[in-house]
mmCIF file of C-alpha atoms in Angstrom:
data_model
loop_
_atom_site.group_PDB
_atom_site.id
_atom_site.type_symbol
_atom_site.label_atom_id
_atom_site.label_comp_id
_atom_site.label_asym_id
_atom_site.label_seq_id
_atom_site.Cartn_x
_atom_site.Cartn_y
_atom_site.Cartn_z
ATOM 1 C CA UNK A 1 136.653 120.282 -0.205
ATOM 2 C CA UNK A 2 133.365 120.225 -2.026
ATOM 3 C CA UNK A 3 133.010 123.364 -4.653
ATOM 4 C CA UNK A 4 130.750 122.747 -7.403
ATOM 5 C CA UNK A 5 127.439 122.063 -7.343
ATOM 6 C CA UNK A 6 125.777 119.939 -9.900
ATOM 7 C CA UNK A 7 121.646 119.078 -9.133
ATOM 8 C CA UNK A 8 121.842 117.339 -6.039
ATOM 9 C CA UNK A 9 125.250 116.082 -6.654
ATOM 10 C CA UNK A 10 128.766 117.545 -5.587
ATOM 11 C CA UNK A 11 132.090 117.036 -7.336
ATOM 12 C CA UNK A 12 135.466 117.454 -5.431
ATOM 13 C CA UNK A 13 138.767 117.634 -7.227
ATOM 14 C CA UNK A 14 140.973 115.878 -4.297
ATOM 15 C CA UNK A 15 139.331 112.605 -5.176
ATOM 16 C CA UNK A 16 143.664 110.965 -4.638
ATOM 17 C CA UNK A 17 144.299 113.846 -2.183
ATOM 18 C CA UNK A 18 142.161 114.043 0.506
ATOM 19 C CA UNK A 19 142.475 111.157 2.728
ATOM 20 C CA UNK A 20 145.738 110.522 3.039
ATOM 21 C CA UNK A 21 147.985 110.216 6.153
ATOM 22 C CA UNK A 22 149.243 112.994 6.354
ATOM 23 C CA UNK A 23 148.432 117.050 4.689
ATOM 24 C CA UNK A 24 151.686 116.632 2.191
ATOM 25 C CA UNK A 25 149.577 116.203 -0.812
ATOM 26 C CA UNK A 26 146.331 117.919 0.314
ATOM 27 C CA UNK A 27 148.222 121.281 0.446
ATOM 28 C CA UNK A 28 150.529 120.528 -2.448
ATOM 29 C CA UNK A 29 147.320 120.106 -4.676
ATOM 30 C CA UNK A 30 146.104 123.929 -3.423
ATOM 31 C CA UNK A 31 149.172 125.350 -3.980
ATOM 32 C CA UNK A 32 149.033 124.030 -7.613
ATOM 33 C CA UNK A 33 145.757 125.116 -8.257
ATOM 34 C CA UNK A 34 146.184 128.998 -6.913
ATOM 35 C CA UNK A 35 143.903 128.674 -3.711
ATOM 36 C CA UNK A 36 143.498 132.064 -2.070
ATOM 37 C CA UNK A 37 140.292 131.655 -0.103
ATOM 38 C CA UNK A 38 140.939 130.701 2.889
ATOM 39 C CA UNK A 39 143.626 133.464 2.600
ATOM 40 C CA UNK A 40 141.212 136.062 3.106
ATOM 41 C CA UNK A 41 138.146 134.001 4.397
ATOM 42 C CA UNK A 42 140.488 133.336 7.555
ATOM 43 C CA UNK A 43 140.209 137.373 8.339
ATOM 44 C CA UNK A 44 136.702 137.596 8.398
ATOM 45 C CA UNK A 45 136.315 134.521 10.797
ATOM 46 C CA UNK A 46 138.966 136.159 13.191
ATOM 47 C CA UNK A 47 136.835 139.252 12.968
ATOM 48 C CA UNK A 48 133.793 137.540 13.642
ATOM 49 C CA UNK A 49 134.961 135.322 16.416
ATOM 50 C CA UNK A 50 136.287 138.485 17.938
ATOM 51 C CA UNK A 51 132.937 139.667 17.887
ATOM 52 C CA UNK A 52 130.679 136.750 19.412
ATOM 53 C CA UNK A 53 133.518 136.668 22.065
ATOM 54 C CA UNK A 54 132.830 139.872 23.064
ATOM 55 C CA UNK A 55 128.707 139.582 22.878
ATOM 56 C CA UNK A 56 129.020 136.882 24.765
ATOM 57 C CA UNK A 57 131.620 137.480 27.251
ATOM 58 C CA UNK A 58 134.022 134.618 26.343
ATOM 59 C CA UNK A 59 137.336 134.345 27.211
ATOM 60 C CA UNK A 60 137.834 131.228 25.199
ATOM 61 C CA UNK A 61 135.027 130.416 22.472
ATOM 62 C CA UNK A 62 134.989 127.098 21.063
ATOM 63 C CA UNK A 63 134.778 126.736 17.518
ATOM 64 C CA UNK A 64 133.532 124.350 14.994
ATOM 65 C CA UNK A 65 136.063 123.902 11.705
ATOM 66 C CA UNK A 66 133.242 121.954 9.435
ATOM 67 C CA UNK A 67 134.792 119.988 6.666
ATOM 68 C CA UNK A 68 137.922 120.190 8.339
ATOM 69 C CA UNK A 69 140.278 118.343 5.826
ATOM 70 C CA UNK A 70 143.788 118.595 7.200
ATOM 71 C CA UNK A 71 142.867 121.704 9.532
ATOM 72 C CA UNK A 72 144.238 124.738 7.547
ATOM 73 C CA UNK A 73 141.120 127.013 8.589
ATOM 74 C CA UNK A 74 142.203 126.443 12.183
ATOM 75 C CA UNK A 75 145.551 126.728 11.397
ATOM 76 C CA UNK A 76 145.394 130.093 9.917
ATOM 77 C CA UNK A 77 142.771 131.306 12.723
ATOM 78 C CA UNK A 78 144.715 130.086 15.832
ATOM 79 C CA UNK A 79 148.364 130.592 14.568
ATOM 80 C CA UNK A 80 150.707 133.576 13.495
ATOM 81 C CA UNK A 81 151.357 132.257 9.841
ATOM 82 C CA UNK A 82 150.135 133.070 6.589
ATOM 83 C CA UNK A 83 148.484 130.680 3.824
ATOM 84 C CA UNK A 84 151.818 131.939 1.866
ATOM 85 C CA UNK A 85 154.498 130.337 4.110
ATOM 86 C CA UNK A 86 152.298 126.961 4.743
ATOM 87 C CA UNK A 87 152.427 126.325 0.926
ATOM 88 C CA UNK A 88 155.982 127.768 0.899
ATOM 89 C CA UNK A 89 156.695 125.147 3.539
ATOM 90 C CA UNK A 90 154.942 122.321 2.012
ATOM 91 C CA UNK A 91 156.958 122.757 -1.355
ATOM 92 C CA UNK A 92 160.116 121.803 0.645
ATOM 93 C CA UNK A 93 161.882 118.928 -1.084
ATOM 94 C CA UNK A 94 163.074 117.720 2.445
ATOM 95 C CA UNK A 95 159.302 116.546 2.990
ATOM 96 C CA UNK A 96 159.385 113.853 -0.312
ATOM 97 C CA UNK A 97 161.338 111.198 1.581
ATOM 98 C CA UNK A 98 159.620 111.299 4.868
ATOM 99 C CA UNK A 99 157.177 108.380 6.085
ATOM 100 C CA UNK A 100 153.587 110.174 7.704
ATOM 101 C CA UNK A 101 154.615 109.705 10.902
ATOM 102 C CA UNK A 102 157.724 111.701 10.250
ATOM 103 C CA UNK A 103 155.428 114.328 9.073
ATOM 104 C CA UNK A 104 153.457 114.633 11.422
ATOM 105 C CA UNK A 105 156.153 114.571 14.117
ATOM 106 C CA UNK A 106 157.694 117.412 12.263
ATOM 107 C CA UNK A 107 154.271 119.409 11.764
ATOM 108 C CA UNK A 108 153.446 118.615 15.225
ATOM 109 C CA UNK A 109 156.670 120.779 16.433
ATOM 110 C CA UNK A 110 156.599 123.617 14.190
ATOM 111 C CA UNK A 111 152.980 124.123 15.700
ATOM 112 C CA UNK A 112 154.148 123.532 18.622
ATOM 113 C CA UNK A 113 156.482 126.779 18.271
ATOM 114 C CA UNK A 114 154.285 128.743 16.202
ATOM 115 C CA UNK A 115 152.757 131.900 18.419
ATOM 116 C CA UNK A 116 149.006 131.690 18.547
ATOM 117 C CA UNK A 117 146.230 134.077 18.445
ATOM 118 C CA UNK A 118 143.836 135.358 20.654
ATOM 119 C CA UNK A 119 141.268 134.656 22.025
ATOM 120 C CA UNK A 120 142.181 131.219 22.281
ATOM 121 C CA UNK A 121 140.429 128.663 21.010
ATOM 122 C CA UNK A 122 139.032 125.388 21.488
ATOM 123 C CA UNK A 123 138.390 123.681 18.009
ATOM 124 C CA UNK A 124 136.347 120.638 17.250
ATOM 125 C CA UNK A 125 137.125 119.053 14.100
ATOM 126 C CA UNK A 126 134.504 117.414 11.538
ATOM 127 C CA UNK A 127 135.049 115.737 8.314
ATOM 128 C CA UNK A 128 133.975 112.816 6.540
ATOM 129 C CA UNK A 129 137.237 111.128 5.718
ATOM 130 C CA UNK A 130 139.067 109.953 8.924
ATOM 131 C CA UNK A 131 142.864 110.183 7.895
ATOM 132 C CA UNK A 132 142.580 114.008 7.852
ATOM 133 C CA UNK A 133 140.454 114.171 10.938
ATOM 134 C CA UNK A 134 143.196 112.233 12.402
ATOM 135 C CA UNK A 135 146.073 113.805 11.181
ATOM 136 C CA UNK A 136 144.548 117.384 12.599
ATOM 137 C CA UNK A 137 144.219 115.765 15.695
ATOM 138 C CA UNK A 138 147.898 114.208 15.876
ATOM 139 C CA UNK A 139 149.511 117.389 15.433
ATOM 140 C CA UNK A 140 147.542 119.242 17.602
ATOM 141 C CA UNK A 141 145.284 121.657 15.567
ATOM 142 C CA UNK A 142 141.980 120.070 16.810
ATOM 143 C CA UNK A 143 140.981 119.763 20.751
ATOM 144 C CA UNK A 144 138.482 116.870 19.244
ATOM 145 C CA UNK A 145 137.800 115.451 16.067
ATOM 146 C CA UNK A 146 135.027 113.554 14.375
ATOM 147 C CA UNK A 147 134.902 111.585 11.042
ATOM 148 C CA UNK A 148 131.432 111.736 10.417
ATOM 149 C CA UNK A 149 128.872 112.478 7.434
ATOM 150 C CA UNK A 150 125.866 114.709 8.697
ATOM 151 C CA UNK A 151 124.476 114.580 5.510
ATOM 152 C CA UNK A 152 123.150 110.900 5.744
ATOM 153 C CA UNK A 153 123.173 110.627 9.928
ATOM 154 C CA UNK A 154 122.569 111.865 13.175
ATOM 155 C CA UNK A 155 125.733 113.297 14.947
ATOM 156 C CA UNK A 156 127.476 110.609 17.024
ATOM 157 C CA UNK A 157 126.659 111.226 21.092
ATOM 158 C CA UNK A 158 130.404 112.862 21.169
ATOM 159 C CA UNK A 159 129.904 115.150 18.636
ATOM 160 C CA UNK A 160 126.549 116.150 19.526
ATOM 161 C CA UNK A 161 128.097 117.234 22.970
ATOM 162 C CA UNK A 162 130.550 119.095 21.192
ATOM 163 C CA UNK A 163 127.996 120.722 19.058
ATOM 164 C CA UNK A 164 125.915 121.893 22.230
ATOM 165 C CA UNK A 165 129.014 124.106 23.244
ATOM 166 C CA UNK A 166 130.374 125.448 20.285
ATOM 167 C CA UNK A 167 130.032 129.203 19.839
ATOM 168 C CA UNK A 168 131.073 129.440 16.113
ATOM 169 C CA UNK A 169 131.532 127.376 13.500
ATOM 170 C CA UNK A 170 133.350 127.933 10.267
ATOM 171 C CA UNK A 171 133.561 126.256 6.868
ATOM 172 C CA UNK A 172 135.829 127.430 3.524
ATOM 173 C CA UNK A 173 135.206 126.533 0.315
ATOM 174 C CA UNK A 174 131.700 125.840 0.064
ATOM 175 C CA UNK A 175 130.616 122.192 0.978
ATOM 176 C CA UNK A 176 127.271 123.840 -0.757
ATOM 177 C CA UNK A 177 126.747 126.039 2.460
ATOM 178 C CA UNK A 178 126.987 123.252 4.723
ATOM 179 C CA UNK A 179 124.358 121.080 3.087
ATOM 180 C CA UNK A 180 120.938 121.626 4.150
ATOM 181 C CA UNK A 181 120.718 118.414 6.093
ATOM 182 C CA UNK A 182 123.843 118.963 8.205
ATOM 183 C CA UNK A 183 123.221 121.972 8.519
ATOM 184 C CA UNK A 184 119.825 121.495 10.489
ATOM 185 C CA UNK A 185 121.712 118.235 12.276
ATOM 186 C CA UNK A 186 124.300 120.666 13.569
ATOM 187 C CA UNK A 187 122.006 123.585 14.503
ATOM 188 C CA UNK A 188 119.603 121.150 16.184
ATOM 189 C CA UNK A 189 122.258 119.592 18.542
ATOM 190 C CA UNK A 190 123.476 122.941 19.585
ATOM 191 C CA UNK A 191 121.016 123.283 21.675
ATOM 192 C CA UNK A 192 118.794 126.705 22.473
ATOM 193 C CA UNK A 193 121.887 128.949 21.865
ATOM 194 C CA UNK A 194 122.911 128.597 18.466
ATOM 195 C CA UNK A 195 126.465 129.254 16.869
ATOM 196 C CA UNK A 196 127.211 132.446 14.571
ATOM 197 C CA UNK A 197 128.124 130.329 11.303
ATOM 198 C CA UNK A 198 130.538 131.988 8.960
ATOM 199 C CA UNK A 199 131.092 130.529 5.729
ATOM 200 C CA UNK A 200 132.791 131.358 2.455
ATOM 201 C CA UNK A 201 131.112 129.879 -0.641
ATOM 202 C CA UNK A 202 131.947 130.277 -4.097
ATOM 203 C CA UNK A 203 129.233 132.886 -5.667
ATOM 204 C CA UNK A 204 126.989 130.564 -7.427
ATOM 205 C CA UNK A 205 126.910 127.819 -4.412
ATOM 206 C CA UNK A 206 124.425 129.800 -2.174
ATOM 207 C CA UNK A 207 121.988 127.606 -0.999
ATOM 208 C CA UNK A 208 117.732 128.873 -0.647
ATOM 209 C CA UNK A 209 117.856 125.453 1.016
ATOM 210 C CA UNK A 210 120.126 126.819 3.732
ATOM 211 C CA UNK A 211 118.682 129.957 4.148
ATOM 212 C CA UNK A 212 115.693 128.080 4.981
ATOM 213 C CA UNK A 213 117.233 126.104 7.647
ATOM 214 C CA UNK A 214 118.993 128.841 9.347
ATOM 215 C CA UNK A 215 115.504 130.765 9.727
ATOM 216 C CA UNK A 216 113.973 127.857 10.712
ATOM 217 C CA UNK A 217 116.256 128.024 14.064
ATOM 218 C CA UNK A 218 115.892 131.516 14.773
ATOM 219 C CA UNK A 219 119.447 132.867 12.401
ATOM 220 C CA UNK A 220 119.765 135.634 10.705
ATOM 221 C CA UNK A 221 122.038 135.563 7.640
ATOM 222 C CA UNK A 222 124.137 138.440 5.559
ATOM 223 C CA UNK A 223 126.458 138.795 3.080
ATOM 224 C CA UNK A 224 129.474 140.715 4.440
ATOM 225 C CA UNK A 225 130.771 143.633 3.079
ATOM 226 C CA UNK A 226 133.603 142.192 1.235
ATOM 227 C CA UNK A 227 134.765 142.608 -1.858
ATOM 228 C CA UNK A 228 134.293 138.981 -3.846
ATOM 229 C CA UNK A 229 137.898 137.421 -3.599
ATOM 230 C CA UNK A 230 139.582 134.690 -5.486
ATOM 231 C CA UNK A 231 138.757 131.041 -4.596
ATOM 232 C CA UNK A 232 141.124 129.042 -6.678
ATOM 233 C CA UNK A 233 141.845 129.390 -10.610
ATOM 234 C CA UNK A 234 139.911 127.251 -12.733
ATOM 235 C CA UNK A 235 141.198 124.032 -14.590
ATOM 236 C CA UNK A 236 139.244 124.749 -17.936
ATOM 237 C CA UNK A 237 137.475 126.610 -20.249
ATOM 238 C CA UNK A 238 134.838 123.967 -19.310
ATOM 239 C CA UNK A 239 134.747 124.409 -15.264
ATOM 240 C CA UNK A 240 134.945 128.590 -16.056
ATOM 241 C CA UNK A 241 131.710 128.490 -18.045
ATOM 242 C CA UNK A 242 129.862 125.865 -15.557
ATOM 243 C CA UNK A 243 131.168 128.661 -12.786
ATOM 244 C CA UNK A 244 129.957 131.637 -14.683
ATOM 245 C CA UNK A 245 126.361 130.063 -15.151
ATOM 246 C CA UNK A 246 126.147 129.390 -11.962
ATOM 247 C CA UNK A 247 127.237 132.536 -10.326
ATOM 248 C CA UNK A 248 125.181 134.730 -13.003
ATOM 249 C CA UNK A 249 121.922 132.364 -12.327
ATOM 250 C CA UNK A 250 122.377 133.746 -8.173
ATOM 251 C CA UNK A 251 122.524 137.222 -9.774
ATOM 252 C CA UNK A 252 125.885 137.902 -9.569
ATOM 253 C CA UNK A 253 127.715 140.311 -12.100
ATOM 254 C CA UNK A 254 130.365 138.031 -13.523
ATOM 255 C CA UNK A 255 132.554 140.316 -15.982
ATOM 256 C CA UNK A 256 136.037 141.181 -14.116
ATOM 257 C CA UNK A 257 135.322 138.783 -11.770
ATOM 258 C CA UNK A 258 134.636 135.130 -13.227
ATOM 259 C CA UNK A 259 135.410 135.981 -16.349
ATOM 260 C CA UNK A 260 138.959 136.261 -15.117
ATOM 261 C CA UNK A 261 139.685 133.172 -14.757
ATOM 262 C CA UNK A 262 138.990 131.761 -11.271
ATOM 263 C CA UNK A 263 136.507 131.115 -8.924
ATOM 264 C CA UNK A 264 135.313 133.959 -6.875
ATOM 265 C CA UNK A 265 133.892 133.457 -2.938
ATOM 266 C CA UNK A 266 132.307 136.399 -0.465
ATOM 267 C CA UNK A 267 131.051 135.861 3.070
ATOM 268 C CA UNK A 268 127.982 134.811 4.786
ATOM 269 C CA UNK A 269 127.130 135.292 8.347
ATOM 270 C CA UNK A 270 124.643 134.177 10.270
ATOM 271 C CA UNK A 271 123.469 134.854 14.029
ATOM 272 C CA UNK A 272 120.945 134.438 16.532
ATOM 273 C CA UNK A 273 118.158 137.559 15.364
ATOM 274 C CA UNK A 274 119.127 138.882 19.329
ATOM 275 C CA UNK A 275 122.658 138.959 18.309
ATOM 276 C CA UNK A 276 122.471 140.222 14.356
ATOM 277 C CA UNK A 277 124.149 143.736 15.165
ATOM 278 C CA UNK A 278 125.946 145.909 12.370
ATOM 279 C CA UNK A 279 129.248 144.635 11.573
ATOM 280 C CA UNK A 280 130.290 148.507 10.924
ATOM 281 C CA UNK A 281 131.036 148.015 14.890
ATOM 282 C CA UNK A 282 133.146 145.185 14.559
ATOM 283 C CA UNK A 283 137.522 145.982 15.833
ATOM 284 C CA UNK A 284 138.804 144.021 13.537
ATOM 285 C CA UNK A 285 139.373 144.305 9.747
ATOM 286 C CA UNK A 286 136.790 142.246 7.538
ATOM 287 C CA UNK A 287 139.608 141.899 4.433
ATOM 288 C CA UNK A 288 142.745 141.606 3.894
ATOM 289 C CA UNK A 289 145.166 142.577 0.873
ATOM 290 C CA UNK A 290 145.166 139.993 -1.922
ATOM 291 C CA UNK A 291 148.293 137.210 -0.970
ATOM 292 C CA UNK A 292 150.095 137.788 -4.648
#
């Protein structure tokens, strides 16, 4: 989970975390460090995929969860849970002893019995480290899943016919917007109808790059109305003044929000021009109320 943007460069904090065999640690690390946003990034998704079901008349969209990690976006968009009670669950001492297979045996059951959303969903999976890929797939959040990086090559000839029918696709945390390069990889195997993409970046990581990409394939983007929410807390006075730079430099007003002491995300959405209608006609509720 990429979040900070440095030149061309990207640091992630989940350097020992992140491609392990199973999500013990992965979710343990959030927990720690006061992640909220895919807390309320989740319920704008749900609200969007809602809504490019209904323009489009699907019964069951397919959606793409890019930089998956261990599947908590889908989780939270497909399942009756809360961010709250995975961490809660995650904290268990019971889980220290167990081998990754007993993990996932366990997490594949409690999903199992979990009651899911609607519309349902078919999700495709994508992330550059395999284990967590994997484990998403074992355990049943992800219909397919690809360990690929889109930033240095082509998709593989699976996931580029995954790519041609996905209706959505979703990323939380701000892999810099989806990277310019993916991004036009992705768009360009999609084929002539392209996905709404609904992202939630940390203020500061908005990409012109991006932008540029999108319009070059026909999308319009927006910044929905949503109050800017809490990412995670910061681990410094170092990281808080990096973050406030950066958000301040995109034009953002930082006091109360930054200045607080964590990183702060909104969200983007972007749509075929044909499809960009307002989101003031939208069913479902864009935000939700803060998970403390």
């Amino acid at each position: 989970m990429t979040e900070e943007p440095q030149a061309e460069a990207f640091v992630t904090i989940f350097d020992d975390t992140y491609d392990q065999p199973d999500c013990r640690a992965y979710f343990r690390m959030m927990d720690a460090l006061g992640y909220r946003n895919q807390h309320h990034a989740t319920a704008a998704f749900r609200a969007g995929l809602d809504a490019v079901a209904r323009v489009r008349g699907l019964d069951a969209p397919r959606m793409l969860d890019f930089a998956s990690s261990y599947g908590i976006v889908t989780l939270l968009m497909r399942h009756e849970t809360t961010l709250a009670e995975v961490f809660a669950r995650y904290r268990d001492p019971a889980f220290d002893g167990l081998s990754p297979g007993d993990v996932i045996a366990r997490d594949r059951d409690w999903l199992a019995c979990l009651p899911r959303r609607t519309p349902p969903l078919h999700v495709t999976g994508l992330d550059i480290m395999p284990n967590a890929v994997a484990y998403g797939r074992a355990v049943g959040l992800f219909d397919e899943g690809y360990a690929e990086d889109l930033e240095t090559s082509d998709p593989s000839d699976g996931l580029a016919a995954a790519l041609g029918q996905v209706d959505m696709i979703v990323e939380c945390g701000s892999v810099a917007q989806l990277m310019p390069r993916a991004l036009d990889r992705v768009l360009a195997a999609c084929g002539p109808r392209k996905p709404w993409i609904m992202t939630s970046p940390i203020r500061g990581n908005e990409r012109a790059a991006a932008a540029e990409v999108l319009r070059a394939h026909g999308m319009v983007q927006e910044q929905l109305p949503v109050p800017p929410f809490v990412h995670r807390r910061f681990e410094g006075p170092e990281e808080q003044a990096r973050a406030i730079a950066n958000a301040r430099a995109a034009g953002h007003q930082t006091d109360g929000v930054e200045t607080s002491g964590h990183f702060h995300a909104q969200v983007l959405l972007a749509r075929p021009a044909d499809e960009a209608t307002p989101v003031t006609n939208w069913s479902h509720p864009l935000a939700v109320p803060p998970l403390d």
